[in-house]
PDB file of C-alpha atoms and ligand atoms in Angstrom:
ATOM      1  CA  UNK C 296     -18.019   0.224 -47.408  1.00  0.00           C
ATOM      2  CA  UNK C 297     -19.455  -2.867 -45.776  1.00  0.00           C
ATOM      3  CA  UNK C 298     -17.449  -4.598 -43.046  1.00  0.00           C
ATOM      4  CA  UNK C 299     -16.888  -8.340 -43.335  1.00  0.00           C
ATOM      5  CA  UNK C 300     -19.608 -10.140 -41.395  1.00  0.00           C
ATOM      6  CA  UNK C 301     -19.153 -10.047 -37.622  1.00  0.00           C
ATOM      7  CA  UNK C 302     -16.426  -7.387 -37.674  1.00  0.00           C
ATOM      8  CA  UNK C 303     -18.613  -4.275 -37.474  1.00  0.00           C
ATOM      9  CA  UNK C 304     -18.311  -4.267 -33.666  1.00  0.00           C
ATOM     10  CA  UNK C 305     -14.568  -4.685 -33.701  1.00  0.00           C
ATOM     11  CA  UNK C 306     -11.684  -2.243 -33.703  1.00  0.00           C
ATOM     12  CA  UNK C 307      -8.168  -3.100 -34.856  1.00  0.00           C
ATOM     13  CA  UNK C 308      -5.169  -1.863 -32.960  1.00  0.00           C
ATOM     14  CA  UNK C 309      -1.484  -2.633 -32.602  1.00  0.00           C
ATOM     15  CA  UNK C 310       0.028  -3.269 -29.186  1.00  0.00           C
ATOM     16  CA  UNK C 311       3.767  -3.845 -28.946  1.00  0.00           C
ATOM     17  CA  UNK C 312       3.912  -4.758 -32.641  1.00  0.00           C
ATOM     18  CA  UNK C 313       1.109  -7.331 -32.392  1.00  0.00           C
ATOM     19  CA  UNK C 314      -2.211  -6.818 -34.173  1.00  0.00           C
ATOM     20  CA  UNK C 315      -5.419  -7.308 -32.233  1.00  0.00           C
ATOM     21  CA  UNK C 316      -9.155  -6.896 -32.751  1.00  0.00           C
ATOM     22  CA  UNK C 317     -11.198  -5.849 -29.745  1.00  0.00           C
ATOM     23  CA  UNK C 318     -14.811  -4.934 -29.161  1.00  0.00           C
ATOM     24  CA  UNK C 319     -15.882  -1.328 -29.556  1.00  0.00           C
ATOM     25  CA  UNK C 320     -17.319   0.606 -26.647  1.00  0.00           C
ATOM     26  CA  UNK C 321     -14.463   0.009 -24.201  1.00  0.00           C
ATOM     27  CA  UNK C 322     -11.590   2.196 -23.173  1.00  0.00           C
ATOM     28  CA  UNK C 323      -8.016   1.206 -23.933  1.00  0.00           C
ATOM     29  CA  UNK C 324      -7.420  -0.235 -20.456  1.00  0.00           C
ATOM     30  CA  UNK C 325     -10.460  -2.505 -20.734  1.00  0.00           C
ATOM     31  CA  UNK C 326      -9.295  -3.631 -24.163  1.00  0.00           C
ATOM     32  CA  UNK C 327      -5.831  -4.515 -22.817  1.00  0.00           C
ATOM     33  CA  UNK C 328      -7.342  -6.399 -19.874  1.00  0.00           C
ATOM     34  CA  UNK C 329      -9.720  -8.269 -22.200  1.00  0.00           C
ATOM     35  CA  UNK C 330      -6.663  -9.400 -24.168  1.00  0.00           C
ATOM     36  CA  UNK C 331      -5.027 -10.714 -21.004  1.00  0.00           C
ATOM     37  CA  UNK C 332      -2.219  -8.141 -21.104  1.00  0.00           C
ATOM     38  CA  UNK C 333      -0.492  -7.129 -17.883  1.00  0.00           C
ATOM     39  CA  UNK C 334      -1.411  -3.518 -17.244  1.00  0.00           C
ATOM     40  CA  UNK C 335      -1.820  -2.311 -13.647  1.00  0.00           C
ATOM     41  CA  UNK C 336      -4.655  -0.004 -12.578  1.00  0.00           C
ATOM     42  CA  UNK C 337      -6.207   1.297  -9.364  1.00  0.00           C
ATOM     43  CA  UNK C 338      -8.734   4.087  -9.811  1.00  0.00           C
ATOM     44  CA  UNK C 339     -10.596   2.526 -12.742  1.00  0.00           C
ATOM     45  CA  UNK C 340     -13.363   0.172 -11.673  1.00  0.00           C
ATOM     46  CA  UNK C 341     -15.791  -1.638 -14.008  1.00  0.00           C
ATOM     47  CA  UNK C 342     -18.813  -0.256 -12.146  1.00  0.00           C
ATOM     48  CA  UNK C 343     -17.518   3.288 -11.701  1.00  0.00           C
ATOM     49  CA  UNK C 344     -15.447   4.015 -14.768  1.00  0.00           C
ATOM     50  CA  UNK C 345     -12.328   6.154 -14.911  1.00  0.00           C
ATOM     51  CA  UNK C 346     -11.066   9.302 -13.235  1.00  0.00           C
ATOM     52  CA  UNK C 347      -7.395   9.059 -14.201  1.00  0.00           C
ATOM     53  CA  UNK C 348      -6.161   9.805 -10.689  1.00  0.00           C
ATOM     54  CA  UNK C 349      -3.755   6.954  -9.951  1.00  0.00           C
ATOM     55  CA  UNK C 350      -1.654   7.313 -13.175  1.00  0.00           C
ATOM     56  CA  UNK C 351      -0.848   3.612 -13.003  1.00  0.00           C
ATOM     57  CA  UNK C 352      -2.337   2.496 -16.322  1.00  0.00           C
ATOM     58  CA  UNK C 353      -0.025   4.655 -18.468  1.00  0.00           C
ATOM     59  CA  UNK C 354       0.911   3.380 -21.936  1.00  0.00           C
ATOM     60  CA  UNK C 355       2.712   5.009 -24.843  1.00  0.00           C
ATOM     61  CA  UNK C 356       0.592   5.962 -27.835  1.00  0.00           C
ATOM     62  CA  UNK C 357       2.183   6.595 -31.225  1.00  0.00           C
ATOM     63  CA  UNK C 358       0.633   8.835 -33.897  1.00  0.00           C
ATOM     64  CA  UNK C 359       1.591   6.496 -36.725  1.00  0.00           C
ATOM     65  CA  UNK C 360       4.121   3.811 -37.612  1.00  0.00           C
ATOM     66  CA  UNK C 361       6.791   6.500 -38.288  1.00  0.00           C
ATOM     67  CA  UNK C 362       6.431   8.009 -34.817  1.00  0.00           C
ATOM     68  CA  UNK C 363       9.307   6.787 -32.636  1.00  0.00           C
ATOM     69  CA  UNK C 364       8.753   8.990 -29.593  1.00  0.00           C
ATOM     70  CA  UNK C 365       5.103   8.527 -28.777  1.00  0.00           C
ATOM     71  CA  UNK C 366       3.396  10.144 -25.805  1.00  0.00           C
ATOM     72  CA  UNK C 367       2.161   8.813 -22.518  1.00  0.00           C
ATOM     73  CA  UNK C 368      -1.585   8.447 -22.129  1.00  0.00           C
ATOM     74  CA  UNK C 369      -3.681   7.029 -19.310  1.00  0.00           C
ATOM     75  CA  UNK C 370      -5.275   4.004 -20.925  1.00  0.00           C
ATOM     76  CA  UNK C 371      -8.388   4.183 -18.708  1.00  0.00           C
ATOM     77  CA  UNK C 372      -9.068   7.691 -20.077  1.00  0.00           C
ATOM     78  CA  UNK C 373      -8.329   6.824 -23.714  1.00  0.00           C
ATOM     79  CA  UNK C 374     -11.148   5.746 -26.026  1.00  0.00           C
ATOM     80  CA  UNK C 375     -10.370   3.102 -28.606  1.00  0.00           C
ATOM     81  CA  UNK C 376      -9.814   4.358 -32.134  1.00  0.00           C
ATOM     82  CA  UNK C 377      -9.370   2.331 -35.285  1.00  0.00           C
ATOM     83  CA  UNK C 378      -5.714   1.603 -36.082  1.00  0.00           C
ATOM     84  CA  UNK C 379      -4.266   3.007 -32.883  1.00  0.00           C
ATOM     85  CA  UNK C 380      -0.677   2.018 -32.095  1.00  0.00           C
ATOM     86  CA  UNK C 381       0.419   1.670 -28.495  1.00  0.00           C
ATOM     87  CA  UNK C 382       3.104   0.078 -26.369  1.00  0.00           C
ATOM     88  CA  UNK C 383       3.017  -1.295 -22.837  1.00  0.00           C
ATOM     89  CA  UNK C 384       6.540  -2.657 -22.892  1.00  0.00           C
ATOM     90  CA  UNK C 385       8.526   0.398 -24.029  1.00  0.00           C
ATOM     91  CA  UNK C 386      10.956   1.998 -21.561  1.00  0.00           C
ATOM     92  CA  UNK C 387       8.991   5.227 -21.263  1.00  0.00           C
ATOM     93  CA  UNK C 388       5.712   3.750 -20.057  1.00  0.00           C
ATOM     94  CA  UNK C 389       7.345   1.005 -17.980  1.00  0.00           C
ATOM     95  CA  UNK C 390       9.528   3.507 -16.127  1.00  0.00           C
ATOM     96  CA  UNK C 391       6.573   5.794 -15.572  1.00  0.00           C
ATOM     97  CA  UNK C 392       4.514   2.968 -14.045  1.00  0.00           C
ATOM     98  CA  UNK C 393       7.434   1.750 -11.911  1.00  0.00           C
ATOM     99  CA  UNK C 394       8.132   5.234 -10.568  1.00  0.00           C
ATOM    100  CA  UNK C 395       4.476   5.759  -9.882  1.00  0.00           C
ATOM    101  CA  UNK C 396       4.100   2.547  -7.899  1.00  0.00           C
ATOM    102  CA  UNK C 397       7.267   3.431  -6.012  1.00  0.00           C
ATOM    103  CA  UNK C 398       5.650   6.727  -4.991  1.00  0.00           C
ATOM    104  CA  UNK C 399       2.493   4.920  -3.890  1.00  0.00           C
ATOM    105  CA  UNK C 400       4.426   2.315  -1.913  1.00  0.00           C
ATOM    106  CA  UNK C 401       6.587   4.982  -0.284  1.00  0.00           C
ATOM    107  CA  UNK C 402       3.715   5.697   2.068  1.00  0.00           C
ATOM    108  CA  UNK C 403       1.868   2.423   2.055  1.00  0.00           C
ATOM    109  CA  UNK C 404       2.678   0.373   5.185  1.00  0.00           C
ATOM    110  CA  UNK C 405       4.310  -2.989   4.552  1.00  0.00           C
ATOM    111  CA  UNK C 406       1.959  -4.735   6.950  1.00  0.00           C
ATOM    112  CA  UNK C 407       0.688  -7.335   4.477  1.00  0.00           C
ATOM    113  CA  UNK C 408       1.295 -10.315   6.812  1.00  0.00           C
ATOM    114  CA  UNK C 409      -1.174  -8.872   9.348  1.00  0.00           C
ATOM    115  CA  UNK C 410      -3.529  -7.100   6.912  1.00  0.00           C
ATOM    116  CA  UNK C 411      -6.949  -8.730   6.428  1.00  0.00           C
ATOM    117  CA  UNK C 412      -6.570  -8.051   2.711  1.00  0.00           C
ATOM    118  CA  UNK C 413      -3.156  -9.740   2.461  1.00  0.00           C
ATOM    119  CA  UNK C 414      -3.068 -12.472  -0.172  1.00  0.00           C
ATOM    120  CA  UNK C 415      -6.266 -11.177  -1.723  1.00  0.00           C
ATOM    121  CA  UNK C 416      -5.190  -7.622  -2.391  1.00  0.00           C
ATOM    122  CA  UNK C 417      -5.386  -5.728  -5.659  1.00  0.00           C
ATOM    123  CA  UNK C 418      -2.501  -3.477  -4.587  1.00  0.00           C
ATOM    124  CA  UNK C 419      -0.314  -6.511  -3.840  1.00  0.00           C
ATOM    125  CA  UNK C 420      -1.122  -8.013  -7.238  1.00  0.00           C
ATOM    126  CA  UNK C 421      -0.490  -4.777  -9.121  1.00  0.00           C
ATOM    127  CA  UNK C 422       2.737  -4.092  -7.224  1.00  0.00           C
ATOM    128  CA  UNK C 423       4.107  -7.502  -8.150  1.00  0.00           C
ATOM    129  CA  UNK C 424       2.972  -6.989 -11.732  1.00  0.00           C
ATOM    130  CA  UNK C 425       4.828  -3.662 -11.854  1.00  0.00           C
ATOM    131  CA  UNK C 426       8.004  -5.349 -10.564  1.00  0.00           C
ATOM    132  CA  UNK C 427       8.330  -2.727  -7.846  1.00  0.00           C
ATOM    133  CA  UNK C 428      11.514  -3.189  -5.786  1.00  0.00           C
ATOM    134  CA  UNK C 429      12.809   0.333  -5.007  1.00  0.00           C
ATOM    135  CA  UNK C 430      12.152   2.665  -2.108  1.00  0.00           C
ATOM    136  CA  UNK C 431      14.587   5.500  -2.595  1.00  0.00           C
ATOM    137  CA  UNK C 432      12.875   7.853  -0.156  1.00  0.00           C
ATOM    138  CA  UNK C 433      14.124   7.154   3.345  1.00  0.00           C
ATOM    139  CA  UNK C 434      11.901   9.498   5.381  1.00  0.00           C
ATOM    140  CA  UNK C 435       9.047   8.512   7.648  1.00  0.00           C
ATOM    141  CA  UNK C 436       5.825   7.227   6.203  1.00  0.00           C
ATOM    142  CA  UNK C 437       2.736   9.410   6.340  1.00  0.00           C
ATOM    143  CA  UNK C 438       0.355   8.521   9.149  1.00  0.00           C
ATOM    144  CA  UNK C 439      -3.386   9.139   9.515  1.00  0.00           C
ATOM    145  CA  UNK C 440      -5.920   8.594  12.264  1.00  0.00           C
ATOM    146  CA  UNK C 441      -8.485   5.850  11.804  1.00  0.00           C
ATOM    147  CA  UNK C 442     -12.216   6.123  12.463  1.00  0.00           C
ATOM    148  CA  UNK C 443     -14.632   3.797  14.177  1.00  0.00           C
ATOM    149  CA  UNK C 444     -17.047   2.975  11.345  1.00  0.00           C
ATOM    150  CA  UNK C 445     -19.429   0.650  13.150  1.00  0.00           C
ATOM    151  CA  UNK C 446     -19.589  -3.128  13.575  1.00  0.00           C
ATOM    152  CA  UNK C 447     -19.012  -4.098   9.938  1.00  0.00           C
ATOM    153  CA  UNK C 448     -15.967  -2.238   8.705  1.00  0.00           C
ATOM    154  CA  UNK C 449     -12.397  -1.889   9.898  1.00  0.00           C
ATOM    155  CA  UNK C 450     -10.737   1.383   8.939  1.00  0.00           C
ATOM    156  CA  UNK C 451      -6.971   1.658   8.419  1.00  0.00           C
ATOM    157  CA  UNK C 452      -6.233   4.976   6.741  1.00  0.00           C
ATOM    158  CA  UNK C 453      -2.473   4.496   6.454  1.00  0.00           C
ATOM    159  CA  UNK C 454      -3.100   1.968   3.692  1.00  0.00           C
ATOM    160  CA  UNK C 455      -4.859   4.538   1.475  1.00  0.00           C
ATOM    161  CA  UNK C 456      -3.377   5.086  -1.994  1.00  0.00           C
ATOM    162  CA  UNK C 457      -5.715   7.929  -2.942  1.00  0.00           C
ATOM    163  CA  UNK C 458      -7.579   6.239  -5.786  1.00  0.00           C
ATOM    164  CA  UNK C 459     -10.958   7.849  -4.903  1.00  0.00           C
ATOM    165  CA  UNK C 460     -12.814   4.577  -5.428  1.00  0.00           C
ATOM    166  CA  UNK C 461     -14.461   4.677  -1.970  1.00  0.00           C
ATOM    167  CA  UNK C 462     -15.535   8.300  -2.294  1.00  0.00           C
ATOM    168  CA  UNK C 463     -17.003   7.709  -5.754  1.00  0.00           C
ATOM    169  CA  UNK C 464     -18.750   4.515  -4.670  1.00  0.00           C
ATOM    170  CA  UNK C 465     -20.297   6.173  -1.647  1.00  0.00           C
ATOM    171  CA  UNK C 466     -21.471   9.150  -3.673  1.00  0.00           C
ATOM    172  CA  UNK C 467     -22.738   7.250  -6.730  1.00  0.00           C
ATOM    173  CA  UNK C 468     -24.101   4.035  -5.233  1.00  0.00           C
ATOM    174  CA  UNK C 469     -24.975   5.011  -1.664  1.00  0.00           C
ATOM    175  CA  UNK C 470     -26.277   8.461  -2.651  1.00  0.00           C
ATOM    176  CA  UNK C 471     -24.358  10.126   0.156  1.00  0.00           C
ATOM    177  CA  UNK C 472     -21.441  12.551   0.196  1.00  0.00           C
ATOM    178  CA  UNK C 473     -20.501  11.832   3.803  1.00  0.00           C
ATOM    179  CA  UNK C 474     -17.414   9.872   2.775  1.00  0.00           C
ATOM    180  CA  UNK C 475     -15.070  12.447   1.448  1.00  0.00           C
ATOM    181  CA  UNK C 476     -11.574  13.802   0.853  1.00  0.00           C
ATOM    182  CA  UNK C 477     -10.146  16.009   3.573  1.00  0.00           C
ATOM    183  CA  UNK C 478      -6.910  17.827   4.199  1.00  0.00           C
ATOM    184  CA  UNK C 479      -4.509  19.160   1.633  1.00  0.00           C
ATOM    185  CA  UNK C 480      -1.552  18.151  -0.489  1.00  0.00           C
ATOM    186  CA  UNK C 481       0.479  15.344   1.111  1.00  0.00           C
ATOM    187  CA  UNK C 482      -1.950  14.948   3.983  1.00  0.00           C
ATOM    188  CA  UNK C 483      -5.119  14.124   2.145  1.00  0.00           C
ATOM    189  CA  UNK C 484      -7.599  11.916   3.941  1.00  0.00           C
ATOM    190  CA  UNK C 485      -9.527   9.854   1.434  1.00  0.00           C
ATOM    191  CA  UNK C 486     -12.524   7.958   2.575  1.00  0.00           C
ATOM    192  CA  UNK C 487     -13.087   9.683   5.901  1.00  0.00           C
ATOM    193  CA  UNK C 488     -16.687   9.908   7.103  1.00  0.00           C
ATOM    194  CA  UNK C 489     -17.412  13.517   7.989  1.00  0.00           C
ATOM    195  CA  UNK C 490     -20.107  12.578  10.493  1.00  0.00           C
ATOM    196  CA  UNK C 491     -18.049   9.696  11.869  1.00  0.00           C
ATOM    197  CA  UNK C 492     -20.784   7.180  10.961  1.00  0.00           C
ATOM    198  CA  UNK C 493     -21.527   5.565   7.622  1.00  0.00           C
ATOM    199  CA  UNK C 494     -25.314   5.499   7.398  1.00  0.00           C
ATOM    200  CA  UNK C 495     -25.766   3.700   4.104  1.00  0.00           C
ATOM    201  CA  UNK C 496     -26.856   0.064   4.205  1.00  0.00           C
ATOM    202  CA  UNK C 497     -24.488  -0.503   1.306  1.00  0.00           C
ATOM    203  CA  UNK C 498     -21.396   0.812   3.077  1.00  0.00           C
ATOM    204  CA  UNK C 499     -20.140  -2.757   3.674  1.00  0.00           C
ATOM    205  CA  UNK C 500     -19.333  -2.909  -0.044  1.00  0.00           C
ATOM    206  CA  UNK C 501     -16.454  -0.525   0.594  1.00  0.00           C
ATOM    207  CA  UNK C 502     -14.490  -3.607   1.657  1.00  0.00           C
ATOM    208  CA  UNK C 503     -14.769  -4.877  -1.932  1.00  0.00           C
ATOM    209  CA  UNK C 504     -14.394  -1.515  -3.650  1.00  0.00           C
ATOM    210  CA  UNK C 505     -11.148  -0.521  -1.904  1.00  0.00           C
ATOM    211  CA  UNK C 506      -8.146  -1.946  -3.801  1.00  0.00           C
ATOM    212  CA  UNK C 507      -6.061  -2.058  -0.609  1.00  0.00           C
ATOM    213  CA  UNK C 508      -6.906  -2.721   3.026  1.00  0.00           C
ATOM    214  CA  UNK C 509      -8.323   0.652   4.139  1.00  0.00           C
ATOM    215  CA  UNK C 510     -11.834  -0.770   4.522  1.00  0.00           C
ATOM    216  CA  UNK C 511     -11.910  -4.414   5.498  1.00  0.00           C
ATOM    217  CA  UNK C 512     -14.592  -6.772   6.628  1.00  0.00           C
ATOM    218  CA  UNK C 513     -14.686  -6.633  10.445  1.00  0.00           C
ATOM    219  CA  UNK C 514     -16.801  -9.733  11.176  1.00  0.00           C
ATOM    220  CA  UNK C 515     -14.683 -11.751   8.792  1.00  0.00           C
ATOM    221  CA  UNK C 516     -11.404 -10.551  10.284  1.00  0.00           C
ATOM    222  CA  UNK C 517     -12.537 -11.497  13.796  1.00  0.00           C
ATOM    223  CA  UNK C 518     -13.131 -15.097  12.831  1.00  0.00           C
ATOM    224  CA  UNK C 519     -10.950 -15.973   9.882  1.00  0.00           C
ATOM    225  CA  UNK C 520      -7.983 -14.968   7.830  1.00  0.00           C
ATOM    226  CA  UNK C 521      -6.618 -16.294   4.523  1.00  0.00           C
ATOM    227  CA  UNK C 522      -9.427 -15.220   2.174  1.00  0.00           C
ATOM    228  CA  UNK C 523      -7.886 -17.270  -0.585  1.00  0.00           C
ATOM    229  CA  UNK C 524      -8.824 -20.440   1.328  1.00  0.00           C
ATOM    230  CA  UNK C 525     -12.540 -19.629   1.026  1.00  0.00           C
ATOM    231  CA  UNK C 526     -14.638 -21.566  -1.429  1.00  0.00           C
ATOM    232  CA  UNK C 527     -17.779 -20.515  -3.267  1.00  0.00           C
ATOM    233  CA  UNK C 528     -20.875 -22.278  -1.944  1.00  0.00           C
ATOM    234  CA  UNK C 529     -24.610 -22.010  -2.638  1.00  0.00           C
ATOM    235  CA  UNK C 530     -26.288 -19.532  -0.289  1.00  0.00           C
ATOM    236  CA  UNK C 531     -29.767 -18.197   0.312  1.00  0.00           C
ATOM    237  CA  UNK C 532     -28.854 -15.067   2.230  1.00  0.00           C
ATOM    238  CA  UNK C 533     -30.397 -12.061   0.448  1.00  0.00           C
ATOM    239  CA  UNK C 534     -28.345  -9.503   2.348  1.00  0.00           C
ATOM    240  CA  UNK C 535     -24.875  -8.152   2.001  1.00  0.00           C
ATOM    241  CA  UNK C 536     -21.724 -10.024   1.148  1.00  0.00           C
ATOM    242  CA  UNK C 537     -20.125  -9.536   4.554  1.00  0.00           C
ATOM    243  CA  UNK C 538     -21.519 -12.539   6.419  1.00  0.00           C
ATOM    244  CA  UNK C 539     -23.396 -12.048   9.661  1.00  0.00           C
ATOM    245  CA  UNK C 540     -23.058 -15.388  11.467  1.00  0.00           C
ATOM    246  CA  UNK C 541     -26.840 -15.860  11.578  1.00  0.00           C
TER     247      UNK C 541
HETATM  248 FE1  FES V1732      -6.017   4.709 -15.166  1.00  0.00          FE
HETATM  249 FE2  FES V1732      -5.958   5.053 -12.550  1.00  0.00          FE
HETATM  250  S1  FES V1732      -6.536   3.279 -13.651  1.00  0.00           S
HETATM  251  S2  FES V1732      -5.291   6.435 -14.088  1.00  0.00           S
END
């Protein structure tokens, strides 16, 4: 059967009892974001795709309109299918996301007022979106050693949330496996340079790729703060986005 004109690239789905049409070729997380829905995410990145490691983008998917239980799926790992029925606002998926962010924030330092990323931080935004307020665990936070990564990048490992973005970026876009995951279980070191030096000319982009403040822009942090006060201006510099004071 022929689709009505202009609808052949669209898929219909129901989200929290509302009907939507979205473009094909995206995953469910992208579709929700394109609709302006509040759904937190960390490990998914538009340039690197999904790995499903942070578990933050969970939603409940129902088999049909009779299904009242549904099952949790990671929206970044779920392809769109015609007629799918999902919920972001049901208790099951909301509690899962809240518990998950609580686990992440259990170890994340609350140093936002002195963090270069503060006020311009994906983790801050997603934490507020998830309405995180609990920290039931009262033990000490995990601590890691930092590395000296050269003149362009600060390194603050305690802020790591284990999303793998840095490792994937360095492998896929810098063509180097030097940035890696070390350790085991609760003491994993994500984004630690095995050789102690990041050789790639593109390593400065880690400051953008990291959703928290593990990698931050060293030249910027020495001269300014309050990233949200910056304004876009025409520039002719063909180099990186870090700014070099030349
Ligand atoms: Fe989907 Fe991380 S964004 S699991």
